[in-house]
Amino acid sequence: MQQSTPRHVRRVPAIGAAVALAAGMLVALAPAAHAAAGASLPFTSVEAESETTDGTKIGPDHTQGTLASEASGRQAVRLGSGQRVEFTVPRAANAVNVAYSVPDGQSGTLDVYVNGTRLAKSLPVTSKYSYIDTGWIPGARTHHFFDNARLLLGRDVEAGDTIAFQSTGTQVTVDVADFEQVAAAASQPAGSVSVVSRGADPSGQGDSTQAFRDAIAAAQGGVVWIPPGDYRLTSSLSGVQNVTLQGAGSWYSVVHTSRFIDQSSSAGNVHIKDFAVLGEVTERVDSNPDNFVNGSLGPRSSVSGMWLQHLKVGLWLMGNNDNLVVENNRILDTTADGLNLNGTARGVRVRNNFLRNQGDDSLAMWSLYAPDTNSSFENNTISQPNLANGIAIYGGTDITVRNNLISDTNALGSGIAISNQKFLDPFHPLAGTITVDGNALVRTGAMNPNWNHPMGALRVDSYDSAINATVNITDTTITDSPYSAFEFVSGGGQGYPVRNVTVDGATVRNTGTVVVQAEAQGAATFRNVTATGVGAAGIYNCPYPANSGSFALTDGGGNSGWSSTWSDCSTWPQPGQGNPDPDPNRNLAKGRPATATGSQDVYTPGKAVDGDPNSYWESANHAFPQSWTVDLGSTEAVRRLVLKLPPSSAWGARTQTITVLGSTDGSTYSTVVGPQGYRFDPATGNTAIVSLPGGTSLRRLRLTVSANTGWPAGQFSEVEAYLTS
């Protein structure tokens, strides 16, 4: 998100696309009858750590603020002066793009060698666009360590040839290289208006802003041609409508500006394609429109074949962009979002794009002022968003997220977030059907420093309001998540429910902690979800706040490999630690979801399991019998209850008549101990002990109070349940 609204601090004690890592390359593998996840790209990426080097390999590391944590694959190669990394070329190519990092404040070059022969050209590297600080965003640290630099080799290379990059003095960390066969520059379309004919300077020395404006005015209903060259614009374009802006290809026609189009409305029919826009954004300033497109292109428009780099945001879209198509683009090194549909988007298709190194959500829909409706993110490849999510859906109606490949999210982010986090009003929560289908998530999910616990690879978040839309998550592959696979949470800490979720068809491999991280009240049905290599336990089911209600997981059949439940809600599972044996002396009821037939004022059911002896539950007055129920989370052999009232002497002695009941399924309750009078006296700690018969087994514990000699209501400050007699 471009907005900087604080994210709240919380206090908390084989279906689908598969993904393989082969020869250092990330490859999407399509199962039968399902499309491959990710974009169809004109280049092949190779990880530096998989290649030959005399440098130092760093990582893997998932720790926020470390260089390796922002690298593709969480690993890279550090080169000192004179050191090199040599890539074996995976395909025919004549161009290369390198993702790299240099220390803050430094610049330099990489010498380039093809089959051992040094090229006359070198590859410039700089820290100018890196090391971004956003202190107004809670949980942010200095980030955005990597950058990208590209080079036309001036010759063809074949698969099996070698290309080496050698440091010439500056320490350079090389992450990944993209090898591409770039087609020849396109020719000018007949009848088009060239910006050069209107005075644009292709050398980049002169200001071409007015020439672009004049060409656009002259070509209404036609094509503005941007020939090969470098063009410098010193201010943004506006009034763009009913025109095509076309270049000779994104490696040839290059526009240098941080603000290309800035307009609040347009009649539409704008088509922008086949050139590069390179900005000079070195800091994130959210009040500045430092974007390729800021505002509206109007209905029936398109953006395709673009290379967008060093901007704040690629496309920040507001107003009327009905039926916009954004496809086949590269968006690199933005300090905030790659693309954000900021409300009112209808029928927008964002597909087959490549995004790397965003400083916020790579792709986002934010339903501010009006809902985004019937819009989709499909077949995109996203790598290394370093301060938020790969894809985020903040509200909206009938939204689709399909067949995307997302890898290596960092702090404050999941691979995919389906959320009712509003940031500002008026916000339009999720509605209709939200379709999340066929996505592959690799090393996604991160530790959230504000919550001090992890975010899952795929997160459903009732942050500011309940999720009542139908959320269908199908055919998902989650590989090597450092923490959990699926998370259900109310991230604002208010305990809003997550409802109407179905997870149908998922393959989870090597998740660091759990498959399901359930922290909100609500429910989800799981079918055909298989897991292998689970780090701690299958399920963490500990809603927050503790008295907000339980999360019900319905087994729809076909699930395997994740049946165990994390045993201790007072601790967070750590990656790979396994599920420890629970403390046999622990209080099973502490912090668990509690309900009651009635409550008086602020004396709610959760007060009886919050660990505070001075807070208490009080039932509705003058309405015996009244019942209080706690869900222990799993069926337990409970042998002893400790019932308490506040210890203060202001509480006079009293006797409450209590019946103990239990249930294993939440619907049928049986009597465990019949009605008896239990004495509470501050002289002896205001405590009563209830012994349960041997053989008692229950998940839900219910106490029914039918009389109280001290007050016309049921009252408990703490209800404790133990396995020991």
XYZ file of C-alpha atoms in Angstrom:
725
model
C 0.000 0.000 0.000
C 1.170 3.499 -0.775
C -0.627 4.868 2.265
C 1.347 4.994 5.503
C -1.448 4.346 7.989
C 0.050 2.472 10.975
C -0.410 -1.265 11.161
C -1.550 -2.010 14.683
C 0.717 -3.640 17.217
C -0.778 -6.847 18.559
C -0.042 -8.553 21.839
C -0.273 -12.323 21.683
C 1.145 -14.675 24.411
C -0.774 -32.664 -4.782
C -3.326 -30.526 -6.440
C -2.303 -27.200 -7.964
C 0.840 -25.926 -9.638
C 4.016 -27.480 -8.323
C 7.290 -25.602 -8.099
C 10.740 -27.055 -8.585
C 14.163 -25.590 -8.009
C 16.395 -27.097 -10.642
C 19.899 -25.966 -11.592
C 19.292 -22.717 -9.715
C 16.284 -21.764 -11.808
C 12.734 -21.295 -10.587
C 10.381 -23.253 -12.808
C 6.607 -23.602 -12.595
C 5.317 -27.105 -13.323
C 1.692 -27.510 -14.385
C -0.346 -30.485 -13.128
C -2.802 -32.090 -15.447
C -5.805 -29.949 -16.387
C -4.454 -26.821 -14.709
C -2.442 -23.931 -16.154
C 1.076 -23.287 -14.887
C 1.444 -20.586 -12.286
C 3.293 -17.427 -13.202
C 3.927 -15.368 -16.311
C 5.246 -16.563 -19.656
C 8.516 -14.600 -19.662
C 10.973 -13.714 -22.458
C 13.954 -14.432 -20.208
C 15.341 -17.201 -18.008
C 16.607 -16.410 -14.512
C 19.610 -18.130 -12.945
C 20.557 -17.822 -9.275
C 24.129 -16.705 -8.613
C 24.588 -19.094 -5.679
C 24.077 -22.062 -8.031
C 26.920 -20.984 -10.337
C 30.741 -21.039 -10.283
C 32.343 -18.354 -8.121
C 35.401 -17.471 -6.077
C 33.261 -15.066 -4.067
C 31.405 -15.757 -0.815
C 27.944 -17.236 -0.742
C 25.609 -15.571 1.757
C 22.421 -16.971 3.289
C 19.988 -18.498 3.489
C 18.541 -16.049 5.998
C 14.990 -14.853 6.693
C 15.901 -12.212 9.303
C 14.485 -8.779 8.536
C 17.202 -6.257 7.733
C 19.783 -8.719 6.432
C 20.959 -8.656 2.838
C 20.281 -12.355 2.259
C 16.688 -12.037 3.494
C 15.863 -9.815 0.485
C 17.665 -12.015 -2.055
C 15.926 -14.360 -4.459
C 16.104 -17.768 -2.809
C 17.378 -15.961 0.327
C 20.913 -16.519 -0.993
C 23.377 -14.581 -3.140
C 27.117 -14.263 -3.905
C 29.292 -11.480 -2.486
C 32.212 -10.413 -4.693
C 35.259 -8.567 -3.453
C 37.578 -6.696 -5.811
C 38.740 -9.028 -8.575
C 36.292 -11.805 -7.669
C 33.753 -13.115 -10.142
C 30.689 -15.257 -10.582
C 30.414 -17.189 -13.845
C 27.006 -18.181 -15.212
C 26.367 -20.956 -17.693
C 23.918 -19.440 -20.155
C 20.651 -21.436 -20.128
C 19.326 -20.281 -23.530
C 20.174 -18.260 -26.604
C 20.561 -14.646 -25.522
C 21.923 -11.267 -26.499
C 21.053 -9.367 -23.327
C 21.285 -9.777 -19.586
C 19.764 -8.132 -16.519
C 21.507 -8.544 -13.163
C 20.009 -8.088 -9.695
C 22.744 -6.908 -7.349
C 23.537 -4.896 -4.218
C 26.459 -2.657 -3.297
C 27.163 -1.076 0.110
C 25.291 2.114 0.939
C 26.847 5.205 -0.613
C 28.960 3.299 -3.132
C 28.941 2.820 -6.903
C 31.126 0.980 -9.364
C 31.101 -1.427 -12.300
C 31.130 -5.100 -13.086
C 33.372 -6.229 -15.918
C 31.592 -8.665 -18.234
C 33.280 -11.702 -19.818
C 31.752 -13.887 -22.527
C 33.435 -17.293 -22.832
C 36.472 -15.827 -21.088
C 36.780 -12.692 -23.254
C 36.146 -9.341 -21.630
C 33.617 -7.104 -23.357
C 34.324 -3.457 -23.994
C 31.089 -2.712 -22.174
C 30.826 -2.915 -18.393
C 27.753 -3.029 -16.166
C 27.311 0.019 -13.890
C 26.224 -0.708 -10.304
C 25.082 1.808 -7.696
C 23.442 2.112 -4.284
C 21.622 5.267 -5.410
C 18.202 3.611 -5.580
C 18.646 1.341 -2.554
C 18.610 1.561 1.255
C 15.140 3.043 1.692
C 13.945 4.220 5.112
C 10.220 4.540 5.907
C 10.231 5.315 9.612
C 6.537 6.273 9.587
C 5.590 2.649 8.817
C 5.578 0.660 12.084
C 7.869 -2.334 11.892
C 9.866 -1.038 8.930
C 13.629 -1.019 8.922
C 16.076 0.083 6.263
C 15.226 -2.111 3.265
C 15.299 -2.315 -0.533
C 18.943 -3.406 -0.660
C 18.982 -4.760 -4.222
C 18.745 -3.057 -7.607
C 18.718 -4.204 -11.252
C 21.030 -3.253 -14.137
C 20.693 -4.398 -17.761
C 23.044 -4.705 -20.711
C 22.735 -5.471 -24.416
C 25.757 -7.688 -25.034
C 26.260 -6.663 -28.652
C 26.579 -10.316 -29.652
C 24.642 -13.549 -29.511
C 25.437 -16.299 -27.021
C 24.127 -19.840 -27.014
C 23.016 -22.231 -24.310
C 26.119 -23.610 -22.622
C 28.247 -20.492 -23.176
C 29.541 -18.676 -20.101
C 29.074 -15.098 -18.955
C 31.071 -13.910 -15.954
C 30.708 -10.742 -13.884
C 33.807 -9.500 -12.069
C 34.020 -6.770 -9.446
C 36.401 -3.947 -10.322
C 36.865 -2.596 -6.807
C 33.488 -2.051 -5.180
C 32.055 -4.959 -3.195
C 29.090 -6.261 -5.198
C 26.593 -8.908 -4.115
C 25.112 -10.657 -7.160
C 21.705 -12.237 -6.675
C 20.295 -13.423 -10.001
C 20.861 -12.934 -13.743
C 18.098 -12.846 -16.380
C 19.178 -14.006 -19.865
C 17.115 -12.835 -22.825
C 17.091 -12.876 -26.614
C 15.908 -9.356 -27.420
C 14.266 -8.925 -30.815
C 15.416 -6.191 -33.186
C 13.917 -2.730 -32.743
C 10.472 -2.333 -34.275
C 9.828 0.021 -37.185
C 7.669 3.114 -37.122
C 3.988 2.344 -37.810
C 2.551 3.930 -40.929
C 0.706 7.152 -40.258
C 2.121 7.599 -36.762
C 3.447 10.867 -35.364
C 7.056 10.646 -34.219
C 8.002 12.582 -31.098
C 11.289 13.410 -32.858
C 9.346 15.158 -35.641
C 7.888 17.389 -32.932
C 11.284 18.255 -31.471
C 12.082 15.453 -29.013
C 15.799 14.896 -28.368
C 16.732 11.163 -28.589
C 20.123 11.859 -27.000
C 18.513 12.611 -23.649
C 20.248 15.943 -23.358
C 17.336 18.244 -24.156
C 13.916 18.434 -22.500
C 11.425 16.502 -24.647
C 8.310 17.206 -22.565
C 6.679 19.661 -24.972
C 7.509 17.504 -27.958
C 5.648 14.577 -26.378
C 2.676 16.833 -25.654
C 2.612 18.158 -29.185
C 2.849 14.676 -30.675
C -0.038 13.474 -28.496
C -2.180 16.425 -29.570
C -1.391 15.803 -33.244
C -2.046 12.051 -33.122
C -5.528 12.005 -31.579
C -7.136 8.741 -32.571
C -3.770 7.492 -33.875
C -0.265 6.510 -32.786
C 2.544 8.502 -31.202
C 5.844 6.883 -32.189
C 8.799 6.913 -29.787
C 11.865 5.916 -31.863
C 14.933 4.225 -30.353
C 16.742 6.667 -28.102
C 16.737 8.266 -24.673
C 14.188 11.001 -23.952
C 14.114 13.232 -20.900
C 10.820 14.603 -19.564
C 10.878 17.207 -16.816
C 7.156 17.234 -16.001
C 4.246 14.845 -16.305
C 1.801 14.420 -19.168
C -1.929 15.030 -18.750
C -4.982 15.150 -20.964
C -3.925 11.836 -22.507
C -6.863 10.135 -24.250
C -7.781 8.410 -27.524
C -4.164 7.767 -28.447
C -1.543 5.028 -28.621
C 1.961 5.692 -27.293
C 4.290 3.111 -28.867
C 8.023 2.516 -28.758
C 10.447 0.330 -30.686
C 10.811 -2.031 -27.727
C 11.600 -1.603 -24.044
C 15.342 -2.146 -24.630
C 15.488 0.593 -27.295
C 13.011 3.406 -26.605
C 13.666 4.814 -23.140
C 11.896 7.709 -21.425
C 13.605 9.175 -18.371
C 11.078 10.627 -15.936
C 9.710 9.886 -12.482
C 6.224 11.132 -13.420
C 4.985 10.043 -16.827
C 1.183 10.453 -16.755
C -0.612 12.287 -13.954
C -4.319 12.937 -14.583
C -7.492 12.448 -12.593
C -9.713 11.531 -15.552
C -9.612 10.553 -19.207
C -12.048 9.655 -21.966
C -9.975 6.493 -22.288
C -8.875 4.382 -25.214
C -5.248 5.014 -24.212
C -2.764 2.324 -25.247
C 0.814 2.488 -23.947
C 3.275 -0.104 -25.166
C 6.796 -1.220 -25.949
C 9.125 1.282 -24.304
C 10.834 1.828 -20.957
C 10.207 4.484 -18.342
C 13.137 4.862 -15.958
C 12.697 7.144 -12.965
C 15.039 8.777 -10.505
C 13.153 7.977 -7.293
C 15.634 7.418 -4.484
C 13.294 7.876 -1.499
C 9.651 7.052 -0.831
C 7.575 10.199 -0.385
C 3.914 9.210 -0.335
C 2.665 12.736 -1.050
C 4.547 12.822 -4.366
C 2.992 11.324 -7.540
C 6.309 9.722 -8.569
C 4.547 7.077 -10.635
C 4.495 5.906 -14.242
C 0.727 6.416 -14.202
C -0.933 8.348 -11.402
C -4.718 8.488 -11.712
C -6.818 7.435 -14.679
C -6.204 6.180 -18.206
C -9.945 6.000 -18.803
C -12.028 3.056 -20.021
C -10.885 0.489 -22.592
C -7.191 1.306 -22.164
C -4.116 -0.923 -22.026
C -0.493 -0.995 -20.898
C 1.752 -3.668 -22.411
C 5.377 -4.481 -23.133
C 6.698 -1.805 -20.767
C 9.852 -1.772 -18.618
C 9.169 0.367 -15.523
C 11.974 0.962 -13.024
C 13.119 3.312 -10.247
C 9.685 4.818 -9.606
C 7.681 5.056 -6.414
C 4.768 3.104 -7.928
C 4.369 1.647 -11.375
C 0.628 2.315 -11.746
C -1.425 3.995 -9.003
C -4.878 3.862 -10.577
C -7.812 5.984 -9.439
C -10.977 7.136 -11.144
C -12.339 5.409 -14.244
C -10.088 2.639 -15.548
C -12.903 0.313 -16.617
C -11.786 -2.742 -18.601
C -8.126 -1.739 -18.427
C -5.648 -4.473 -19.436
C -2.122 -4.415 -17.977
C -0.057 -7.224 -19.466
C 3.426 -8.376 -20.443
C 5.239 -5.687 -18.455
C 8.275 -5.629 -16.174
C 8.052 -3.527 -13.004
C 11.317 -3.367 -11.067
C 12.779 -1.552 -8.070
C 9.803 0.576 -7.004
C 9.975 2.112 -3.538
C 6.280 1.335 -2.936
C 3.668 -0.734 -4.821
C 4.147 -2.146 -8.280
C 0.467 -1.566 -9.165
C -2.480 -0.507 -7.038
C -6.122 -0.428 -8.144
C -7.154 2.282 -5.716
C -10.933 1.866 -5.845
C -13.572 2.071 -8.614
C -11.760 -0.451 -10.841
C -14.252 -2.454 -12.879
C -13.293 -5.318 -15.160
C -9.539 -4.661 -14.893
C -7.208 -7.485 -15.971
C -3.600 -7.494 -14.745
C -1.878 -10.497 -16.310
C 1.428 -11.982 -17.397
C 3.589 -9.328 -15.744
C 6.939 -9.705 -13.961
C 7.555 -7.755 -10.766
C 10.723 -7.731 -8.655
C 11.945 -5.768 -5.638
C 8.897 -3.739 -4.661
C 9.050 -1.660 -1.468
C 5.405 -2.448 -0.633
C 2.699 -4.707 -2.108
C 3.738 -5.829 -5.574
C 0.134 -5.968 -6.804
C -2.739 -4.544 -4.760
C -6.425 -3.768 -5.003
C -7.608 -1.258 -2.413
C -11.339 -0.529 -2.436
C -11.266 3.039 -1.207
C -14.217 5.344 -2.079
C -15.768 2.665 -4.298
C -15.235 -1.078 -4.575
C -12.912 -2.690 -7.086
C -15.267 -5.033 -8.904
C -14.905 -8.041 -11.193
C -11.159 -7.492 -11.559
C -8.283 -9.956 -11.552
C -4.568 -10.584 -11.099
C -3.687 -13.592 -13.277
C -0.491 -15.381 -14.341
C 1.911 -12.858 -12.854
C 5.388 -13.686 -11.528
C 6.362 -11.740 -8.398
C 9.714 -11.875 -6.632
C 11.067 -10.176 -3.534
C 8.567 -7.630 -2.250
C 10.539 -6.355 0.712
C 8.024 -4.593 2.957
C 4.595 -6.100 2.289
C 2.702 -8.736 0.307
C 3.191 -10.242 -3.110
C -0.517 -9.760 -3.858
C -2.901 -7.939 -1.539
C -6.670 -7.635 -1.923
C -8.002 -4.994 0.465
C -11.775 -5.224 0.052
C -13.686 -5.392 -3.219
C -16.400 -7.418 -4.875
C -15.999 -10.553 -7.012
C -12.201 -10.459 -7.222
C -9.981 -13.156 -8.769
C -6.345 -14.016 -7.975
C -5.364 -16.864 -10.300
C -2.246 -18.748 -11.424
C 0.323 -16.363 -9.953
C 3.844 -17.392 -8.905
C 5.085 -15.460 -5.858
C 8.407 -15.917 -4.073
C 10.510 -14.501 -1.247
C 8.319 -12.058 0.643
C 9.963 -10.193 3.481
C 8.776 -8.261 6.558
C 5.081 -7.368 7.006
C 3.998 -9.560 4.134
C 2.434 -12.794 2.966
C 2.548 -14.219 -0.517
C -1.169 -13.458 -0.884
C -3.300 -11.429 1.542
C -7.106 -11.393 1.350
C -7.967 -8.645 3.798
C -10.464 -6.177 5.179
C -7.730 -3.805 6.316
C -9.129 -0.423 5.334
C -6.334 2.124 6.048
C -8.825 4.944 5.332
C -12.565 5.514 4.907
C -14.823 5.155 3.027
C -13.695 1.562 2.560
C -15.644 -1.227 0.867
C -15.022 -4.634 2.490
C -14.776 -7.919 0.669
C -18.080 -8.976 -0.892
C -19.419 -11.458 -3.399
C -17.026 -14.272 -4.286
C -13.263 -13.965 -3.865
C -11.535 -16.578 -6.037
C -7.944 -17.527 -5.184
C -7.054 -20.291 -7.613
C -3.984 -22.084 -8.927
C -1.345 -19.953 -7.188
C 2.165 -21.134 -6.292
C 3.878 -19.569 -3.264
C 7.586 -20.182 -2.650
C 9.358 -19.046 0.537
C 6.520 -16.632 1.305
C 5.341 -15.408 4.696
C 7.437 -13.492 7.186
C 7.886 -12.488 10.790
C 5.738 -9.445 11.557
C 7.750 -7.241 13.940
C 4.601 -5.406 15.077
C 2.821 -8.595 16.085
C 6.034 -10.367 17.138
C 4.806 -13.492 15.436
C 4.651 -14.802 11.866
C 2.451 -14.090 8.892
C 1.480 -17.085 6.772
C 2.164 -17.686 3.104
C -1.542 -17.115 2.341
C -3.376 -14.877 4.802
C -7.106 -14.204 5.231
C -7.391 -11.189 7.522
C -10.524 -9.670 9.098
C -8.371 -6.724 10.136
C -11.007 -3.981 10.464
C -14.260 -5.885 9.900
C -15.672 -9.392 9.602
C -15.089 -11.303 6.386
C -18.511 -12.307 5.109
C -17.655 -12.763 1.428
C -17.329 -16.262 0.012
C -13.597 -16.987 -0.179
C -12.669 -19.986 -2.345
C -8.987 -20.983 -2.216
C -8.307 -23.772 -4.707
C -5.383 -25.662 -6.262
C -2.654 -23.953 -4.231
C 0.989 -24.973 -3.906
C 2.973 -23.664 -0.939
C 6.669 -24.567 -0.843
C 9.302 -23.779 1.803
C 7.252 -21.222 3.715
C 9.507 -20.144 6.600
C 6.501 -20.181 8.924
C 2.878 -21.233 8.229
C 1.015 -22.053 5.027
C -2.530 -20.712 5.653
C -3.246 -17.997 8.220
C -6.635 -16.772 9.457
C -6.311 -13.686 11.617
C -7.969 -10.456 12.701
C -4.838 -8.372 12.392
C -6.231 -5.240 14.036
C -6.611 -7.151 17.307
C -10.399 -6.715 17.480
C -11.326 -10.360 16.982
C -13.553 -9.921 13.931
C -14.604 -13.279 12.434
C -13.375 -14.925 9.246
C -16.253 -16.843 7.671
C -17.235 -18.692 4.497
C -13.737 -19.896 3.571
C -13.086 -23.101 1.624
C -9.607 -24.441 0.932
C -9.934 -27.140 -1.718
C -6.850 -28.747 -3.207
C -3.480 -27.695 -1.820
C 0.010 -29.152 -1.673
C 2.144 -27.896 1.216
C 5.831 -28.820 1.296
C 8.352 -28.036 4.024
C 6.425 -25.405 5.916
C 8.510 -24.074 8.787
C 5.918 -24.236 11.566
C 2.284 -25.191 10.862
C -0.058 -25.771 7.947
C -2.964 -23.789 9.446
C -2.403 -20.777 11.730
C -5.876 -19.903 13.058
C -6.008 -16.762 15.214
C -9.485 -15.434 14.489
C -12.929 -16.672 15.334
C -14.758 -18.163 12.390
C -14.657 -21.234 10.212
C -13.087 -22.827 7.149
C -13.537 -26.114 5.326
C -10.462 -27.997 4.078
C -10.537 -30.640 1.353
C -7.712 -32.445 -0.433
C -4.960 -30.588 1.409
C -1.790 -32.667 1.653
C 1.314 -31.693 3.608
C 4.828 -33.095 3.921
C 7.793 -31.840 5.915
C 5.718 -29.941 8.485
C 8.027 -28.145 10.909
C 6.084 -28.122 14.182
C 2.440 -29.246 14.003
C -0.430 -29.354 11.576
C -2.635 -26.768 13.258
C -2.165 -23.757 15.526
C -5.675 -22.837 16.737
C -5.500 -20.060 19.316
C -7.880 -17.176 18.526
C -6.920 -13.664 19.563
C -8.249 -11.996 21.656
C -8.627 -15.122 23.759
C -12.340 -14.585 24.429
C -13.252 -13.676 20.853
C -14.582 -17.117 19.898
C -13.217 -20.266 18.330
C -12.147 -21.095 14.781
C -13.761 -24.260 13.422
C -11.826 -26.363 10.928
C -14.125 -28.696 9.012
C -12.490 -31.748 7.462
C -14.034 -32.099 4.011
C -12.040 -35.234 3.224
C -8.850 -36.024 1.342
C -6.559 -34.257 3.838
C -3.291 -35.794 4.992
C -0.064 -35.006 6.791
C -1.276 -32.242 9.118
C -3.679 -33.670 11.706
C -1.703 -32.715 14.841
C -2.487 -29.586 16.874
C 0.026 -27.260 18.525
C -0.356 -27.944 22.223
C 0.477 -24.690 23.992
C -1.247 -21.416 23.098
C 1.064 -19.492 25.419
C 4.020 -20.047 23.077
C 4.658 -19.681 19.352
C 5.983 -22.646 17.406
C 9.454 -22.049 16.026
C 10.491 -23.286 12.573
C 11.411 -26.943 12.654
C 11.105 -27.414 16.403
C 8.393 -30.053 16.348
C 5.429 -30.137 18.700
C 6.742 -30.311 22.290
C 5.041 -32.428 24.914
C 2.685 -30.144 26.813
C 3.186 -29.365 30.482
C 0.928 -31.872 32.297
C 0.407 -29.315 35.086
C -0.812 -26.495 32.842
C -4.192 -24.812 33.156
C -6.064 -26.081 30.083
C -8.673 -23.314 30.205
C -6.398 -20.275 30.379
C -6.813 -18.017 27.357
C -9.266 -20.340 25.637
C -12.485 -19.091 23.943
C -15.356 -18.776 26.417
C -19.087 -18.147 25.953
C -22.108 -17.822 28.248
C -25.881 -17.769 28.162
C -25.735 -14.208 29.443
C -23.437 -11.540 30.871
C -23.914 -8.478 33.025
C -22.448 -5.254 31.634
C -18.652 -5.562 31.086
C -18.345 -8.831 33.018
C -17.981 -10.993 29.914
C -17.212 -14.746 29.701
C -13.566 -14.260 28.745
C -12.866 -12.609 32.111
C -12.993 -16.072 33.688
C -10.034 -17.363 31.643
C -7.856 -14.253 31.320
C -5.482 -15.098 34.198
C -6.500 -12.005 36.192
C -8.012 -12.988 39.576
C -9.602 -9.555 39.992
C -11.651 -9.564 36.776
C -14.690 -11.794 36.603
C -17.661 -13.090 34.633
C -21.121 -12.341 35.961
C -24.204 -13.800 34.331
C -27.455 -12.021 33.660
C -29.074 -11.193 37.021
C -32.237 -12.802 38.362
C -32.251 -15.355 35.521
C -31.130 -18.717 36.948
C -30.000 -21.131 35.619
C -27.087 -19.561 33.712
C -24.282 -21.429 31.920
C -20.667 -20.602 31.153
C -18.698 -22.678 28.571
C -15.033 -22.888 27.575
C -13.542 -24.645 24.528
C -10.278 -26.363 25.551
C -9.244 -26.772 21.885
C -8.944 -30.561 21.988
C -10.437 -33.442 23.922
C -8.701 -33.764 27.304
C -8.865 -36.107 30.309
C -9.726 -33.360 32.824
C -9.560 -34.476 36.483
C -9.758 -31.259 38.522
C -11.381 -27.827 38.329
C -10.370 -24.810 40.390
C -13.151 -22.194 40.587
C -12.318 -18.736 41.891
C -13.883 -15.431 42.852
C -11.877 -12.229 43.398
C -9.777 -12.625 46.577
C -10.751 -9.232 48.020
C -12.455 -9.337 51.431
C -15.091 -7.044 49.935
C -16.524 -10.199 48.410
C -18.546 -11.795 51.181
C -18.655 -15.553 51.552
C -21.263 -17.280 49.412
C -22.327 -20.679 48.094
C -23.006 -21.314 44.419
C -24.899 -24.365 43.205
C -23.056 -25.660 40.146
C -23.520 -28.525 37.692
C -20.497 -29.616 35.610
C -21.178 -30.807 32.050
C -18.886 -31.835 29.215
C -18.957 -32.358 25.457
C -16.542 -33.716 22.858
C -18.427 -32.396 19.823
C -19.890 -29.081 20.987
C -23.485 -30.164 20.460
C -24.212 -32.990 22.904
C -23.450 -32.343 26.582
C -23.548 -34.890 29.393
C -23.455 -34.362 33.159
C -20.016 -34.948 34.674
C -20.805 -33.834 38.245
C -24.399 -33.237 39.327
C -25.609 -30.075 41.073
C -23.739 -29.348 44.296
C -23.192 -26.337 46.531
C -19.613 -24.984 46.491
C -18.493 -22.577 49.225
C -16.464 -19.466 48.272
C -14.956 -17.672 51.256
C -12.344 -14.878 51.103
C -10.895 -16.213 54.343
C -9.740 -19.300 52.418
C -8.900 -17.579 49.107
C -12.436 -17.533 47.629
C -11.601 -20.812 45.870
C -13.526 -24.043 45.346
C -12.125 -27.360 44.084
C -14.193 -29.718 41.926
C -12.876 -33.261 41.428
C -14.018 -34.984 38.249
C -14.566 -38.735 37.977
C -11.938 -40.971 36.379
C -12.667 -41.565 32.711
C -13.894 -38.002 32.151
C -13.008 -36.872 28.635
C -14.190 -33.550 27.243
C -13.272 -30.689 24.929
C -15.934 -28.224 26.005
C -16.462 -27.643 29.701
C -19.782 -26.145 30.831
C -20.641 -24.888 34.319
C -24.354 -24.303 34.974
C -25.124 -22.136 38.020
C -28.610 -22.525 39.445
C -28.222 -20.596 42.726
C -25.910 -18.135 44.499
C -26.412 -17.088 48.124
C -24.335 -13.920 47.690
C -25.731 -12.445 44.456
C -28.571 -13.286 42.020
C -26.187 -14.424 39.269
C -23.446 -16.896 38.412
C -19.950 -15.528 39.086
C -16.383 -16.737 38.395
C -13.147 -14.765 38.294
C -11.163 -17.783 37.082
C -12.070 -21.268 35.924
C -9.014 -23.515 35.788
C -8.963 -27.049 34.366
C -6.183 -29.554 35.065
C -5.211 -33.059 34.005
C -3.947 -33.869 37.497
C -6.158 -34.745 40.442
